[in-house]
Each structure stands twice: as C-alpha cells, then as structure tokens.
Amino acid sequence: MVSADAARTAVGILGNVIALVLFLSPVPTFIKIWKKGSVEQYSAAPYLATMMNCMLWVLYGLPMVHPHSMLVVTINGLGIVIEVVYMILFITYSDGKKRLRLLLMALVEFVFVAAVAVSVLTLAHSYERRSLIVGTICILFNVLMYASPLSVMKLVIRTKSVEYMPLFLSLASFCNGVCWTIYALIRFDLYITIPNGLGTLFSAAQLIIYATFYKSTQRQLAARKGHSVVGLTEVAVLSDTNKVDGDHQNGRAPDVGGK
C-alpha cells in the first residue's frame, strides 16, 4: 500500500513537470507572433499574471519566509526567466503605445514584489507570519494567473473566433490545476487547494468556450483564405489584361504561351 506521503511526493513531482509544460505552452503562440512580426489581437495579460505569480511563489519559498520549499523556488524561478523572455518578445512586437504600457506594467510588478519582500522581512518576525502574509497574496495572484486567459473572452464572444485564444495555455493550466488540487487534497493544504481548485474551474471554462467557437473559427479562417486567393487571381488577370492592351497600343501582337 502506497503511503499518503509517497503519493503526495509523486503527485508533487508530476506537478512540477506539468508546471514547466504550462510555462512553455505559449511557445506556439510566440512563433506565430514572430513570423507575423506583430502581436495583433493577442493579450499580454496571461504572461504578466504568470510572471507576477512566479515572483511571489519564489518569495514564498525562500528559506527566510517558508523553509524547506526549494522545489517551489526552483520551478517558479525558471518560470520567471521564461515569462521575462515572453514579455520581451511581446513588447518587441507591439506598437509604440502598447509597448510603453506593457513596460510600465512590468515595472509595477517588479516594484510591488520588491515592496512586499522588504515589508515582510522587516515587519514580520516569524516564519508563520511571513508564510501567512505571502501565502495569502500568492493565492490571489495564482487565481488571477488562471483567470487571465479569460481577458480575451470579450473578443472571442464578439467575433465568434478563438483565433487569439491560446489553446495550449488553457489546456496546460487545466492539467496543472487538477494535479496540484489532488496534491493538496491528499494531505489537506488550504493555501494550495483554493487557487488550484478555482484554477481548474477557470481553465475548464476556457476549454469549453474554445470547443464552442472552434468550428466557427475554422470557417472564418477558410473564408479569409478564400478571399485572399480570389484577390490574387484578380490581380493576375488585371495584370495580363493591361499587358495585352499595351501590346495592342504598341502595334505588337500579344505574346502567346510566354514566348
């Protein structure tokens, strides 16, 4: 019979692997952004929320805040590096006004986390109090991270298209939420159960919405592609017509067969 501690450890390790997949899930989105040279209608909210969430959990896992939490520090430290890379790409391929706004938002996040760290380490003088303060803040921003893809929901409903809704991010968030909820329920931990339980529900809602508008999105993309082909054909026909007219005006017979 597997003990509860062994099961919890195994689920925790799996949770770390899934968390890494969650951090890497936006890679297909950023490949599209890089190829198009623009962020278009994509939202930076999920990446800003995840970066904030990772910074706070790193603070929570520090030995002077919550000892014996090195796995929390390592996975979220890696998450910070990945999210910073995403934000650099997002800012690079945004227009002027949006670029400035994103820079200011990222700066506010760093200042906020630094302020929390200084306040907790100087005003709270026990591990329990520091863990309580930082853990509570982590819950709030963990929930925001899971809910952040919903920021594009207004666009999805208005356009009936999920073209700019990152599927891999929603799917990875769902798997991550399920895994860490199970982890928290094996040996009940309220601080982990609340954000990941809610995160599972938010992610499930995103997947349901994606499935609802998937077919209409494909129809829109096919129609757009068809219009593009028709446009190119019209340009080619117009070019050939102009060439024939020019030949007649110059007293030459039009070329046949490209000779």
Tab-separated table of C-alpha atoms in Angstrom:
chain	number	residue	atom	x	y	z
A	1	MET	CA	0.000	0.000	0.000
A	2	VAL	CA	1.411	3.372	-1.039
A	3	SER	CA	1.601	5.841	1.825
A	4	ALA	CA	-0.033	9.263	1.636
A	5	ASP	CA	3.361	10.972	1.830
A	6	ALA	CA	4.755	8.893	-1.050
A	7	ALA	CA	1.661	9.563	-3.158
A	8	ARG	CA	1.838	13.277	-2.371
A	9	THR	CA	5.517	13.403	-3.315
A	10	ALA	CA	4.850	11.618	-6.618
A	11	VAL	CA	1.983	13.971	-7.464
A	12	GLY	CA	4.182	16.941	-6.475
A	13	ILE	CA	6.917	15.840	-8.881
A	14	LEU	CA	4.336	15.399	-11.624
A	15	GLY	CA	3.030	18.857	-10.725
A	16	ASN	CA	6.482	20.342	-11.291
A	17	VAL	CA	6.705	18.709	-14.713
A	18	ILE	CA	3.229	19.959	-15.679
A	19	ALA	CA	4.075	23.445	-14.362
A	20	LEU	CA	7.087	23.506	-16.698
A	21	VAL	CA	4.808	22.459	-19.581
A	22	LEU	CA	2.454	25.273	-18.539
A	23	PHE	CA	5.284	27.805	-18.714
A	24	LEU	CA	6.337	26.529	-22.158
A	25	SER	CA	2.799	26.180	-23.575
A	26	PRO	CA	2.719	29.700	-25.155
A	27	VAL	CA	5.698	28.862	-27.415
A	28	PRO	CA	3.441	28.130	-30.468
A	29	THR	CA	1.731	31.493	-29.934
A	30	PHE	CA	5.050	33.346	-29.885
A	31	ILE	CA	6.235	31.507	-33.001
A	32	LYS	CA	3.136	32.916	-34.771
A	33	ILE	CA	3.867	36.398	-33.389
A	34	TRP	CA	7.489	36.180	-34.554
A	35	LYS	CA	6.505	35.030	-38.068
A	36	LYS	CA	3.870	37.767	-38.457
A	37	GLY	CA	6.025	40.430	-36.813
A	38	SER	CA	3.096	41.628	-34.700
A	39	VAL	CA	1.185	40.625	-31.545
A	40	GLU	CA	-2.063	41.515	-33.402
A	41	GLN	CA	-5.015	40.858	-31.033
A	42	TYR	CA	-3.139	38.631	-28.563
A	43	SER	CA	-3.328	39.736	-24.927
A	44	ALA	CA	-0.283	40.106	-22.656
A	45	ALA	CA	-2.412	39.553	-19.527
A	46	PRO	CA	-1.619	35.810	-19.137
A	47	TYR	CA	2.141	36.434	-19.279
A	48	LEU	CA	2.066	39.410	-16.908
A	49	ALA	CA	-0.081	37.426	-14.455
A	50	THR	CA	2.160	34.353	-14.647
A	51	MET	CA	5.319	36.438	-14.163
A	52	MET	CA	3.834	38.068	-11.054
A	53	ASN	CA	2.668	34.691	-9.757
A	54	CYS	CA	6.129	33.143	-10.183
A	55	MET	CA	7.885	36.031	-8.442
A	56	LEU	CA	5.549	35.783	-5.439
A	57	TRP	CA	5.943	31.995	-5.125
A	58	VAL	CA	9.732	32.374	-5.261
A	59	LEU	CA	9.423	34.841	-2.381
A	60	TYR	CA	7.166	32.395	-0.528
A	61	GLY	CA	9.657	29.552	-0.947
A	62	LEU	CA	12.719	31.448	0.324
A	63	PRO	CA	14.281	29.920	3.485
A	64	MET	CA	13.652	33.108	5.481
A	65	VAL	CA	9.922	33.032	4.595
A	66	HIS	CA	8.886	29.370	4.316
A	67	PRO	CA	11.786	26.947	4.948
A	68	HIS	CA	12.198	23.607	3.144
A	69	SER	CA	10.447	24.777	-0.041
A	70	MET	CA	13.316	24.634	-2.514
A	71	LEU	CA	11.219	22.911	-5.206
A	72	VAL	CA	8.851	25.877	-5.097
A	73	VAL	CA	11.776	28.250	-5.642
A	74	THR	CA	13.370	26.292	-8.497
A	75	ILE	CA	10.283	25.719	-10.659
A	76	ASN	CA	8.991	29.276	-10.192
A	77	GLY	CA	12.468	30.752	-10.649
A	78	LEU	CA	12.605	29.009	-14.019
A	79	GLY	CA	9.105	30.317	-14.688
A	80	ILE	CA	10.280	33.904	-14.106
A	81	VAL	CA	13.052	33.515	-16.696
A	82	ILE	CA	10.633	32.062	-19.264
A	83	GLU	CA	7.974	34.727	-18.674
A	84	VAL	CA	10.539	37.539	-18.923
A	85	VAL	CA	11.560	36.178	-22.344
A	86	TYR	CA	7.895	36.126	-23.401
A	87	MET	CA	7.391	39.711	-22.240
A	88	ILE	CA	10.495	40.892	-24.110
A	89	LEU	CA	9.127	39.318	-27.305
A	90	PHE	CA	5.641	40.706	-26.684
A	91	ILE	CA	6.984	44.210	-26.090
A	92	THR	CA	9.265	43.972	-29.144
A	93	TYR	CA	6.391	43.120	-31.492
A	94	SER	CA	3.877	45.610	-30.022
A	95	ASP	CA	3.199	49.099	-31.348
A	96	GLY	CA	4.516	52.238	-29.605
A	97	LYS	CA	1.682	52.982	-27.156
A	98	LYS	CA	1.128	49.353	-26.233
A	99	ARG	CA	4.871	48.828	-25.791
A	100	LEU	CA	5.114	51.676	-23.276
A	101	ARG	CA	2.064	50.442	-21.358
A	102	LEU	CA	3.494	46.914	-21.082
A	103	LEU	CA	6.861	48.244	-19.882
A	104	LEU	CA	5.125	50.258	-17.166
A	105	MET	CA	3.001	47.268	-16.082
A	106	ALA	CA	6.056	45.001	-15.861
A	107	LEU	CA	7.906	47.659	-13.852
A	108	VAL	CA	4.953	47.987	-11.451
A	109	GLU	CA	5.011	44.229	-10.888
A	110	PHE	CA	8.713	44.187	-10.011
A	111	VAL	CA	8.304	47.165	-7.660
A	112	PHE	CA	5.276	45.559	-5.983
A	113	VAL	CA	7.075	42.261	-5.308
A	114	ALA	CA	10.141	44.106	-4.006
A	115	ALA	CA	7.919	46.158	-1.678
A	116	VAL	CA	6.201	43.014	-0.372
A	117	ALA	CA	9.559	41.320	0.222
A	118	VAL	CA	11.027	44.270	2.128
A	119	SER	CA	7.854	44.755	4.197
A	120	VAL	CA	7.501	41.092	5.144
A	121	LEU	CA	11.158	40.571	6.015
A	122	THR	CA	11.364	43.725	8.136
A	123	LEU	CA	7.931	43.799	9.817
A	124	ALA	CA	7.062	40.099	10.237
A	125	HIS	CA	9.420	38.339	12.635
A	126	SER	CA	8.335	34.698	12.427
A	127	TYR	CA	8.117	32.063	9.698
A	128	GLU	CA	4.416	31.537	10.413
A	129	ARG	CA	3.507	35.207	9.989
A	130	ARG	CA	5.671	35.619	6.868
A	131	SER	CA	4.209	32.451	5.324
A	132	LEU	CA	0.679	33.631	6.104
A	133	ILE	CA	1.144	37.069	4.522
A	134	VAL	CA	2.997	35.947	1.396
A	135	GLY	CA	0.867	32.789	1.047
A	136	THR	CA	-2.352	34.833	1.083
A	137	ILE	CA	-1.016	37.178	-1.604
A	138	CYS	CA	0.108	34.143	-3.628
A	139	ILE	CA	-3.438	32.747	-3.538
A	140	LEU	CA	-4.835	35.968	-5.004
A	141	PHE	CA	-2.334	36.167	-7.845
A	142	ASN	CA	-2.445	32.411	-8.512
A	143	VAL	CA	-6.176	32.758	-9.141
A	144	LEU	CA	-5.514	35.781	-11.396
A	145	MET	CA	-2.978	33.736	-13.376
A	146	TYR	CA	-5.532	31.003	-14.031
A	147	ALA	CA	-8.242	33.540	-14.904
A	148	SER	CA	-6.027	35.757	-17.101
A	149	PRO	CA	-6.786	33.971	-20.426
A	150	LEU	CA	-10.418	34.976	-19.825
A	151	SER	CA	-9.328	38.568	-20.584
A	152	VAL	CA	-9.705	37.784	-24.291
A	153	MET	CA	-13.232	36.418	-23.772
A	154	LYS	CA	-14.967	39.635	-24.892
A	155	LEU	CA	-13.122	39.442	-28.213
A	156	VAL	CA	-13.961	35.726	-28.587
A	157	ILE	CA	-17.684	36.273	-27.990
A	158	ARG	CA	-17.846	39.357	-30.241
A	159	THR	CA	-16.012	37.757	-33.167
A	160	LYS	CA	-17.129	34.155	-32.503
A	161	SER	CA	-13.490	33.249	-33.056
A	162	VAL	CA	-10.848	31.680	-30.786
A	163	GLU	CA	-8.007	32.592	-33.160
A	164	TYR	CA	-6.356	34.736	-30.474
A	165	MET	CA	-7.206	32.470	-27.528
A	166	PRO	CA	-4.144	30.287	-26.728
A	167	LEU	CA	-5.393	26.676	-26.539
A	168	PHE	CA	-2.152	25.182	-25.209
A	169	LEU	CA	-2.071	27.676	-22.338
A	170	SER	CA	-5.645	26.834	-21.288
A	171	LEU	CA	-5.036	23.086	-21.602
A	172	ALA	CA	-1.789	23.201	-19.615
A	173	SER	CA	-3.470	25.370	-16.956
A	174	PHE	CA	-6.253	22.797	-16.597
A	175	CYS	CA	-3.808	19.898	-16.171
A	176	ASN	CA	-1.709	21.919	-13.727
A	177	GLY	CA	-4.756	22.856	-11.655
A	178	VAL	CA	-6.019	19.272	-11.479
A	179	CYS	CA	-2.603	17.927	-10.453
A	180	TRP	CA	-1.988	20.463	-7.682
A	181	THR	CA	-5.564	20.170	-6.389
A	182	ILE	CA	-5.040	16.415	-5.983
A	183	TYR	CA	-1.698	17.130	-4.306
A	184	ALA	CA	-3.379	19.484	-1.826
A	185	LEU	CA	-6.246	17.091	-1.053
A	186	ILE	CA	-4.022	14.083	-0.257
A	187	ARG	CA	-2.820	15.919	2.846
A	188	PHE	CA	-5.148	18.909	3.001
A	189	ASP	CA	-3.496	22.257	2.373
A	190	LEU	CA	-5.904	25.198	2.112
A	191	TYR	CA	-3.396	27.590	0.516
A	192	ILE	CA	-2.834	25.206	-2.407
A	193	THR	CA	-6.404	23.891	-2.680
A	194	ILE	CA	-8.143	27.269	-3.120
A	195	PRO	CA	-6.169	28.728	-6.070
A	196	ASN	CA	-5.721	25.436	-7.908
A	197	GLY	CA	-9.329	24.324	-7.390
A	198	LEU	CA	-10.553	27.635	-8.791
A	199	GLY	CA	-7.890	27.445	-11.486
A	200	THR	CA	-9.243	24.088	-12.611
A	201	LEU	CA	-12.734	25.587	-12.959
A	202	PHE	CA	-11.472	28.661	-14.859
A	203	SER	CA	-9.401	26.524	-17.221
A	204	ALA	CA	-12.321	24.139	-17.824
A	205	ALA	CA	-14.483	27.155	-18.752
A	206	GLN	CA	-11.824	28.312	-21.228
A	207	LEU	CA	-11.672	24.865	-22.856
A	208	ILE	CA	-15.467	24.722	-23.133
A	209	ILE	CA	-15.526	28.152	-24.808
A	210	TYR	CA	-12.716	27.093	-27.162
A	211	ALA	CA	-14.663	23.978	-28.180
A	212	THR	CA	-17.850	26.048	-28.646
A	213	PHE	CA	-16.296	28.516	-31.114
A	214	TYR	CA	-13.750	26.196	-32.761
A	215	LYS	CA	-15.884	25.373	-35.833
A	216	SER	CA	-16.894	28.992	-36.454
A	217	THR	CA	-13.206	29.959	-36.214
A	218	GLN	CA	-12.256	27.405	-38.862
A	219	ARG	CA	-14.995	28.688	-41.160
A	220	GLN	CA	-13.744	32.274	-40.749
A	221	LEU	CA	-10.139	31.261	-41.462
A	222	ALA	CA	-11.205	29.285	-44.542
A	223	ALA	CA	-13.276	32.225	-45.818
A	224	ARG	CA	-10.363	34.613	-45.240
A	225	LYS	CA	-8.019	32.289	-47.132
A	226	GLY	CA	-10.537	32.028	-49.979
A	227	HIS	CA	-10.811	35.813	-50.255
A	228	SER	CA	-7.029	36.055	-50.340
A	229	VAL	CA	-6.791	33.546	-53.224
A	230	VAL	CA	-9.548	35.342	-55.155
A	231	GLY	CA	-7.759	38.657	-54.634
A	232	LEU	CA	-4.502	37.286	-56.012
A	233	THR	CA	-6.320	35.812	-59.017
A	234	GLU	CA	-7.955	39.164	-59.790
A	235	VAL	CA	-4.592	40.911	-59.610
A	236	ALA	CA	-3.063	38.371	-62.025
A	237	VAL	CA	-5.963	38.725	-64.506
A	238	LEU	CA	-5.780	42.531	-64.349
A	239	SER	CA	-2.033	42.405	-64.967
A	240	ASP	CA	-2.464	40.163	-68.026
A	241	THR	CA	-5.242	42.439	-69.391
A	242	ASN	CA	-3.071	45.509	-69.052
A	243	LYS	CA	-0.230	43.734	-70.811
A	244	VAL	CA	-2.460	42.770	-73.770
A	245	ASP	CA	-3.821	46.313	-74.044
A	246	GLY	CA	-0.282	47.671	-74.045
A	247	ASP	CA	0.762	45.318	-76.825
A	248	HIS	CA	-2.182	46.436	-78.978
A	249	GLN	CA	-1.373	50.095	-78.404
A	250	ASN	CA	2.255	49.491	-79.421
A	251	GLY	CA	1.203	47.688	-82.615
A	252	ARG	CA	2.580	44.303	-81.461
A	253	ALA	CA	0.776	41.012	-81.367
A	254	PRO	CA	0.309	39.801	-77.811
A	255	ASP	CA	2.718	37.111	-76.606
A	256	VAL	CA	1.271	33.612	-76.516
A	257	GLY	CA	2.489	30.921	-74.202
A	258	GLY	CA	5.038	33.235	-72.634
A	259	LYS	CA	7.304	33.238	-75.776
